[in-house]
mmCIF file of C-alpha atoms in Angstrom:
data_model
loop_
_atom_site.group_PDB
_atom_site.id
_atom_site.type_symbol
_atom_site.label_atom_id
_atom_site.label_comp_id
_atom_site.label_asym_id
_atom_site.label_seq_id
_atom_site.Cartn_x
_atom_site.Cartn_y
_atom_site.Cartn_z
ATOM 1 C CA UNK J 874 296.531 120.139 101.071
ATOM 2 C CA UNK J 875 298.241 122.845 103.035
ATOM 3 C CA UNK J 876 298.778 126.360 101.652
ATOM 4 C CA UNK J 877 301.549 128.517 103.092
ATOM 5 C CA UNK J 878 301.831 132.214 102.286
ATOM 6 C CA UNK J 879 304.901 134.265 103.183
ATOM 7 C CA UNK J 880 305.459 138.030 103.370
ATOM 8 C CA UNK J 881 307.285 140.135 102.484
ATOM 9 C CA UNK J 882 309.063 138.751 99.429
ATOM 10 C CA UNK J 883 311.971 141.149 99.908
ATOM 11 C CA UNK J 884 313.198 142.958 103.004
ATOM 12 C CA UNK J 885 316.069 145.378 103.493
ATOM 13 C CA UNK J 886 317.215 146.468 106.937
ATOM 14 C CA UNK J 887 320.119 148.393 108.352
ATOM 15 C CA UNK J 888 322.709 146.411 110.248
ATOM 16 C CA UNK J 889 321.682 146.186 113.884
ATOM 17 C CA UNK J 890 317.962 146.595 113.195
ATOM 18 C CA UNK J 891 315.387 143.842 113.573
ATOM 19 C CA UNK J 892 313.760 141.870 110.760
ATOM 20 C CA UNK J 893 310.365 140.183 110.876
ATOM 21 C CA UNK J 894 309.019 137.708 108.319
ATOM 22 C CA UNK J 895 305.448 136.431 108.497
ATOM 23 C CA UNK J 896 303.747 133.283 107.267
ATOM 24 C CA UNK J 897 300.178 132.054 107.300
ATOM 25 C CA UNK J 898 298.964 128.501 106.832
ATOM 26 C CA UNK J 899 295.596 127.001 106.010
ATOM 27 C CA UNK J 900 295.496 123.504 107.526
ATOM 28 C CA UNK J 901 294.692 123.552 111.244
ATOM 29 C CA UNK J 902 296.133 120.002 111.479
ATOM 30 C CA UNK J 903 299.664 121.281 110.760
ATOM 31 C CA UNK J 904 301.710 120.961 113.918
ATOM 32 C CA UNK J 905 305.327 121.646 112.948
ATOM 33 C CA UNK J 906 306.676 124.917 111.541
ATOM 34 C CA UNK J 907 310.342 125.153 110.523
ATOM 35 C CA UNK J 908 312.283 128.094 109.146
ATOM 36 C CA UNK J 909 315.101 127.576 106.656
ATOM 37 C CA UNK J 910 317.898 129.875 105.544
ATOM 38 C CA UNK J 911 319.250 129.511 102.036
ATOM 39 C CA UNK J 912 322.349 131.368 100.922
ATOM 40 C CA UNK J 913 322.895 131.940 97.224
ATOM 41 C CA UNK J 914 323.669 128.674 95.442
ATOM 42 C CA UNK J 915 323.521 126.665 98.655
ATOM 43 C CA UNK J 916 321.131 124.171 100.187
ATOM 44 C CA UNK J 917 318.402 125.199 102.667
ATOM 45 C CA UNK J 918 319.424 124.837 106.298
ATOM 46 C CA UNK J 919 317.152 124.730 109.308
ATOM 47 C CA UNK J 920 317.618 127.707 111.624
ATOM 48 C CA UNK J 921 314.723 127.282 114.030
ATOM 49 C CA UNK J 922 311.466 125.370 114.320
ATOM 50 C CA UNK J 923 308.396 125.339 116.528
ATOM 51 C CA UNK J 924 305.707 122.826 117.416
ATOM 52 C CA UNK J 925 302.034 123.691 117.688
ATOM 53 C CA UNK J 926 302.010 123.167 121.457
ATOM 54 C CA UNK J 927 304.471 126.041 121.933
ATOM 55 C CA UNK J 928 303.777 129.735 121.396
ATOM 56 C CA UNK J 929 307.326 131.039 121.151
ATOM 57 C CA UNK J 930 310.858 129.731 120.817
ATOM 58 C CA UNK J 931 314.114 131.632 120.923
ATOM 59 C CA UNK J 932 317.677 130.810 119.946
ATOM 60 C CA UNK J 933 320.102 133.680 120.514
ATOM 61 C CA UNK J 934 319.172 136.413 117.992
ATOM 62 C CA UNK J 935 316.440 134.359 116.312
ATOM 63 C CA UNK J 936 312.928 133.759 117.587
ATOM 64 C CA UNK J 937 309.757 132.272 116.185
ATOM 65 C CA UNK J 938 306.227 132.952 117.377
ATOM 66 C CA UNK J 939 303.137 130.939 116.580
ATOM 67 C CA UNK J 940 299.472 131.937 116.776
ATOM 68 C CA UNK J 941 297.443 128.772 116.229
ATOM 69 C CA UNK J 942 294.101 130.530 116.387
ATOM 70 C CA UNK J 943 295.005 132.927 113.614
ATOM 71 C CA UNK J 944 297.100 130.300 111.821
ATOM 72 C CA UNK J 945 300.181 132.432 111.441
ATOM 73 C CA UNK J 946 303.777 132.285 112.579
ATOM 74 C CA UNK J 947 306.651 134.729 112.359
ATOM 75 C CA UNK J 948 310.432 134.778 112.321
ATOM 76 C CA UNK J 949 312.163 137.532 114.261
ATOM 77 C CA UNK J 950 315.852 138.318 113.815
ATOM 78 C CA UNK J 951 317.311 140.898 116.171
ATOM 79 C CA UNK J 952 320.594 142.812 115.871
ATOM 80 C CA UNK J 953 320.898 141.850 112.233
ATOM 81 C CA UNK J 954 324.337 141.343 110.707
ATOM 82 C CA UNK J 955 325.464 141.271 107.054
ATOM 83 C CA UNK J 956 325.856 137.487 107.263
ATOM 84 C CA UNK J 957 322.107 137.240 107.919
ATOM 85 C CA UNK J 958 321.563 138.258 104.284
ATOM 86 C CA UNK J 959 319.937 135.263 102.572
ATOM 87 C CA UNK J 960 316.574 133.899 101.480
ATOM 88 C CA UNK J 961 314.408 132.636 104.330
ATOM 89 C CA UNK J 962 311.657 130.061 103.867
ATOM 90 C CA UNK J 963 308.897 129.090 106.226
ATOM 91 C CA UNK J 964 307.173 125.729 106.015
ATOM 92 C CA UNK J 965 304.328 123.819 107.583
ATOM 93 C CA UNK J 966 303.764 120.140 108.011
ATOM 94 C CA UNK J 967 300.564 118.234 108.590
ATOM 95 C CA UNK J 968 300.034 116.107 111.653
ATOM 96 C CA UNK J 969 301.935 113.135 110.203
ATOM 97 C CA UNK J 970 305.005 115.123 109.131
ATOM 98 C CA UNK J 971 305.039 113.231 105.849
ATOM 99 C CA UNK J 972 304.731 116.301 103.657
ATOM 100 C CA UNK J 973 306.168 119.780 104.039
ATOM 101 C CA UNK J 974 304.679 122.843 102.362
ATOM 102 C CA UNK J 975 306.984 125.814 101.838
ATOM 103 C CA UNK J 976 306.354 129.505 101.523
ATOM 104 C CA UNK J 977 307.750 131.375 98.516
ATOM 105 C CA UNK J 978 310.653 132.875 100.431
ATOM 106 C CA UNK J 979 311.830 136.257 101.702
ATOM 107 C CA UNK J 980 315.060 137.735 100.394
ATOM 108 C CA UNK J 981 316.637 139.562 103.331
ATOM 109 C CA UNK J 982 319.383 142.105 102.735
ATOM 110 C CA UNK J 983 321.231 143.571 105.710
ATOM 111 C CA UNK J 984 322.891 146.845 104.760
ATOM 112 C CA UNK J 985 326.191 147.498 106.581
ATOM 113 C CA UNK V 466 329.031 111.328 107.868
ATOM 114 C CA UNK V 467 328.641 112.682 104.349
ATOM 115 C CA UNK V 468 324.971 113.474 105.090
ATOM 116 C CA UNK V 469 322.842 113.731 101.956
ATOM 117 C CA UNK V 470 324.676 113.560 98.639
ATOM 118 C CA UNK V 471 323.316 114.161 95.154
ATOM 119 C CA UNK V 472 324.687 113.541 91.684
ATOM 120 C CA UNK V 473 325.099 115.103 89.237
ATOM 121 C CA UNK V 474 325.571 118.741 90.303
ATOM 122 C CA UNK V 475 324.632 120.075 86.886
ATOM 123 C CA UNK V 476 323.013 118.575 83.810
ATOM 124 C CA UNK V 477 321.712 119.797 80.482
ATOM 125 C CA UNK V 478 319.106 117.619 78.778
ATOM 126 C CA UNK V 479 317.486 117.846 75.411
ATOM 127 C CA UNK V 480 313.695 117.725 75.198
ATOM 128 C CA UNK V 481 312.526 114.121 75.260
ATOM 129 C CA UNK V 482 315.637 112.705 76.904
ATOM 130 C CA UNK V 483 315.517 110.818 80.190
ATOM 131 C CA UNK V 484 317.778 110.806 83.206
ATOM 132 C CA UNK V 485 318.037 109.717 86.821
ATOM 133 C CA UNK V 486 319.015 112.046 89.644
ATOM 134 C CA UNK V 487 320.785 110.159 92.386
ATOM 135 C CA UNK V 488 320.338 110.768 96.115
ATOM 136 C CA UNK V 489 322.045 108.930 98.946
ATOM 137 C CA UNK V 490 322.016 109.491 102.701
ATOM 138 C CA UNK V 491 324.216 107.819 105.288
ATOM 139 C CA UNK V 492 322.279 108.806 108.409
ATOM 140 C CA UNK V 493 319.947 105.789 108.407
ATOM 141 C CA UNK V 494 316.973 108.116 107.994
ATOM 142 C CA UNK V 495 313.569 106.629 107.277
ATOM 143 C CA UNK V 496 312.095 109.597 105.418
ATOM 144 C CA UNK V 497 313.398 110.899 102.124
ATOM 145 C CA UNK V 498 312.064 113.664 99.887
ATOM 146 C CA UNK V 499 312.506 115.144 96.445
ATOM 147 C CA UNK V 500 311.793 118.844 95.911
ATOM 148 C CA UNK V 501 312.115 121.176 92.997
ATOM 149 C CA UNK V 502 312.898 124.864 93.380
ATOM 150 C CA UNK V 503 312.058 127.203 90.538
ATOM 151 C CA UNK V 504 313.644 130.687 90.436
ATOM 152 C CA UNK V 505 312.186 132.996 93.065
ATOM 153 C CA UNK V 506 309.938 130.288 94.423
ATOM 154 C CA UNK V 507 309.805 128.009 97.396
ATOM 155 C CA UNK V 508 310.338 124.286 97.330
ATOM 156 C CA UNK V 509 307.650 122.056 95.901
ATOM 157 C CA UNK V 510 307.463 118.418 96.957
ATOM 158 C CA UNK V 511 307.645 115.956 94.070
ATOM 159 C CA UNK V 512 307.727 112.577 95.828
ATOM 160 C CA UNK V 513 308.531 111.285 99.258
ATOM 161 C CA UNK V 514 309.229 107.980 100.977
ATOM 162 C CA UNK V 515 308.623 106.926 104.566
ATOM 163 C CA UNK V 516 310.847 103.857 104.304
ATOM 164 C CA UNK V 517 312.335 101.309 101.936
ATOM 165 C CA UNK V 518 309.719 100.025 99.514
ATOM 166 C CA UNK V 519 307.228 102.831 100.242
ATOM 167 C CA UNK V 520 306.823 105.933 98.094
ATOM 168 C CA UNK V 521 304.074 108.483 97.634
ATOM 169 C CA UNK V 522 303.267 111.492 95.487
ATOM 170 C CA UNK V 523 303.760 115.046 96.641
ATOM 171 C CA UNK V 524 302.376 118.282 95.170
ATOM 172 C CA UNK V 525 303.993 118.087 91.698
ATOM 173 C CA UNK V 526 304.646 114.425 90.723
ATOM 174 C CA UNK V 527 303.768 114.562 87.023
ATOM 175 C CA UNK V 528 306.672 113.679 84.738
ATOM 176 C CA UNK V 529 308.695 112.002 87.514
ATOM 177 C CA UNK V 530 309.086 108.582 89.076
ATOM 178 C CA UNK V 531 310.905 107.325 92.141
ATOM 179 C CA UNK V 532 311.908 104.080 93.793
ATOM 180 C CA UNK V 533 313.229 103.245 97.253
ATOM 181 C CA UNK V 534 314.797 99.807 97.278
ATOM 182 C CA UNK V 535 317.192 100.599 100.138
ATOM 183 C CA UNK V 536 317.150 102.932 103.139
ATOM 184 C CA UNK V 537 320.098 104.883 101.744
ATOM 185 C CA UNK V 538 319.068 105.575 98.140
ATOM 186 C CA UNK V 539 316.155 107.469 96.639
ATOM 187 C CA UNK V 540 316.652 108.075 92.902
ATOM 188 C CA UNK V 541 314.387 110.401 90.914
ATOM 189 C CA UNK V 542 313.675 109.461 87.310
ATOM 190 C CA UNK V 543 312.711 111.996 84.652
ATOM 191 C CA UNK V 544 311.118 110.483 81.570
ATOM 192 C CA UNK V 545 310.679 112.516 78.371
ATOM 193 C CA UNK V 546 312.205 115.719 79.755
ATOM 194 C CA UNK V 547 310.334 118.958 79.068
ATOM 195 C CA UNK V 548 311.458 122.622 79.414
ATOM 196 C CA UNK V 549 309.035 122.960 82.362
ATOM 197 C CA UNK V 550 311.291 120.583 84.286
ATOM 198 C CA UNK V 551 314.164 123.071 84.226
ATOM 199 C CA UNK V 552 314.767 123.656 87.909
ATOM 200 C CA UNK V 553 317.034 122.984 90.870
ATOM 201 C CA UNK V 554 316.283 119.643 92.480
ATOM 202 C CA UNK V 555 316.925 119.018 96.156
ATOM 203 C CA UNK V 556 316.836 115.713 97.937
ATOM 204 C CA UNK V 557 316.284 115.695 101.698
ATOM 205 C CA UNK V 558 316.009 113.195 104.505
ATOM 206 C CA UNK V 559 314.851 113.119 108.110
ATOM 207 C CA UNK V 560 314.965 110.578 110.841
ATOM 208 C CA UNK V 561 311.304 109.762 111.483
ATOM 209 C CA UNK V 562 312.101 108.631 115.010
ATOM 210 C CA UNK V 563 312.140 110.738 118.141
ATOM 211 C CA UNK V 564 310.711 114.228 118.253
ATOM 212 C CA UNK V 565 312.826 115.909 115.592
ATOM 213 C CA UNK V 566 311.262 116.697 112.235
ATOM 214 C CA UNK V 567 314.417 118.366 110.923
ATOM 215 C CA UNK V 568 315.100 117.763 107.252
ATOM 216 C CA UNK V 569 318.661 117.585 105.954
ATOM 217 C CA UNK V 570 319.100 118.714 102.382
ATOM 218 C CA UNK V 571 321.543 117.627 99.728
ATOM 219 C CA UNK V 572 323.537 120.196 97.712
ATOM 220 C CA UNK V 573 321.089 120.152 94.795
ATOM 221 C CA UNK V 574 321.151 119.302 91.100
ATOM 222 C CA UNK V 575 320.722 122.128 88.602
ATOM 223 C CA UNK V 576 318.883 120.777 85.562
ATOM 224 C CA UNK V 577 318.309 122.614 82.301
ATOM 225 C CA UNK V 578 316.074 121.162 79.588
ATOM 226 C CA UNK V 579 316.473 122.763 76.150
#
């Protein structure tokens, strides 16, 4: 099966700075890579996703980049705000999308 | 739309007891999933279903069973509960049609086995 590794496990940034979270995956057949945000005690919620036929996708302050050759993808958050503080999970899905494999999460703290 | 709903929100079980975690979605989604989330860890897939009558094992199926008799419901059964099954359980669903792979999660069930 797929193996997804995520780094760093914790990240602290000053408000207004950028945050970058990186994930690697092992199965070259994976073709869908979502990022989820989970606030304390809440359910995970999709914030952005990317398909393997796209190298970069942006949605306001959030962007995701994908390097298929190196099998890694990254989440970029610019102009961070205190409400960005949460745990972020990356995931990868095989070519059928039947199973999703999650990274172990990054706890992001934005310091006002 | 209520989305994905789960019951109960919290439960404490004694070792060896059994229980069923309920999951219902009202979005007419084909795919449904059960995950467990241990403290400080990501989500691990227990079982999934691609449609009514079809289920399959995920990464960590041991100690659990599922059924999918309708599109809406996907209950997770724990038999002979063990302390290792203490976790937060999330149910999720996704459409399976069109180009979106987005999963919608339920609010979770926090289970403690003592």
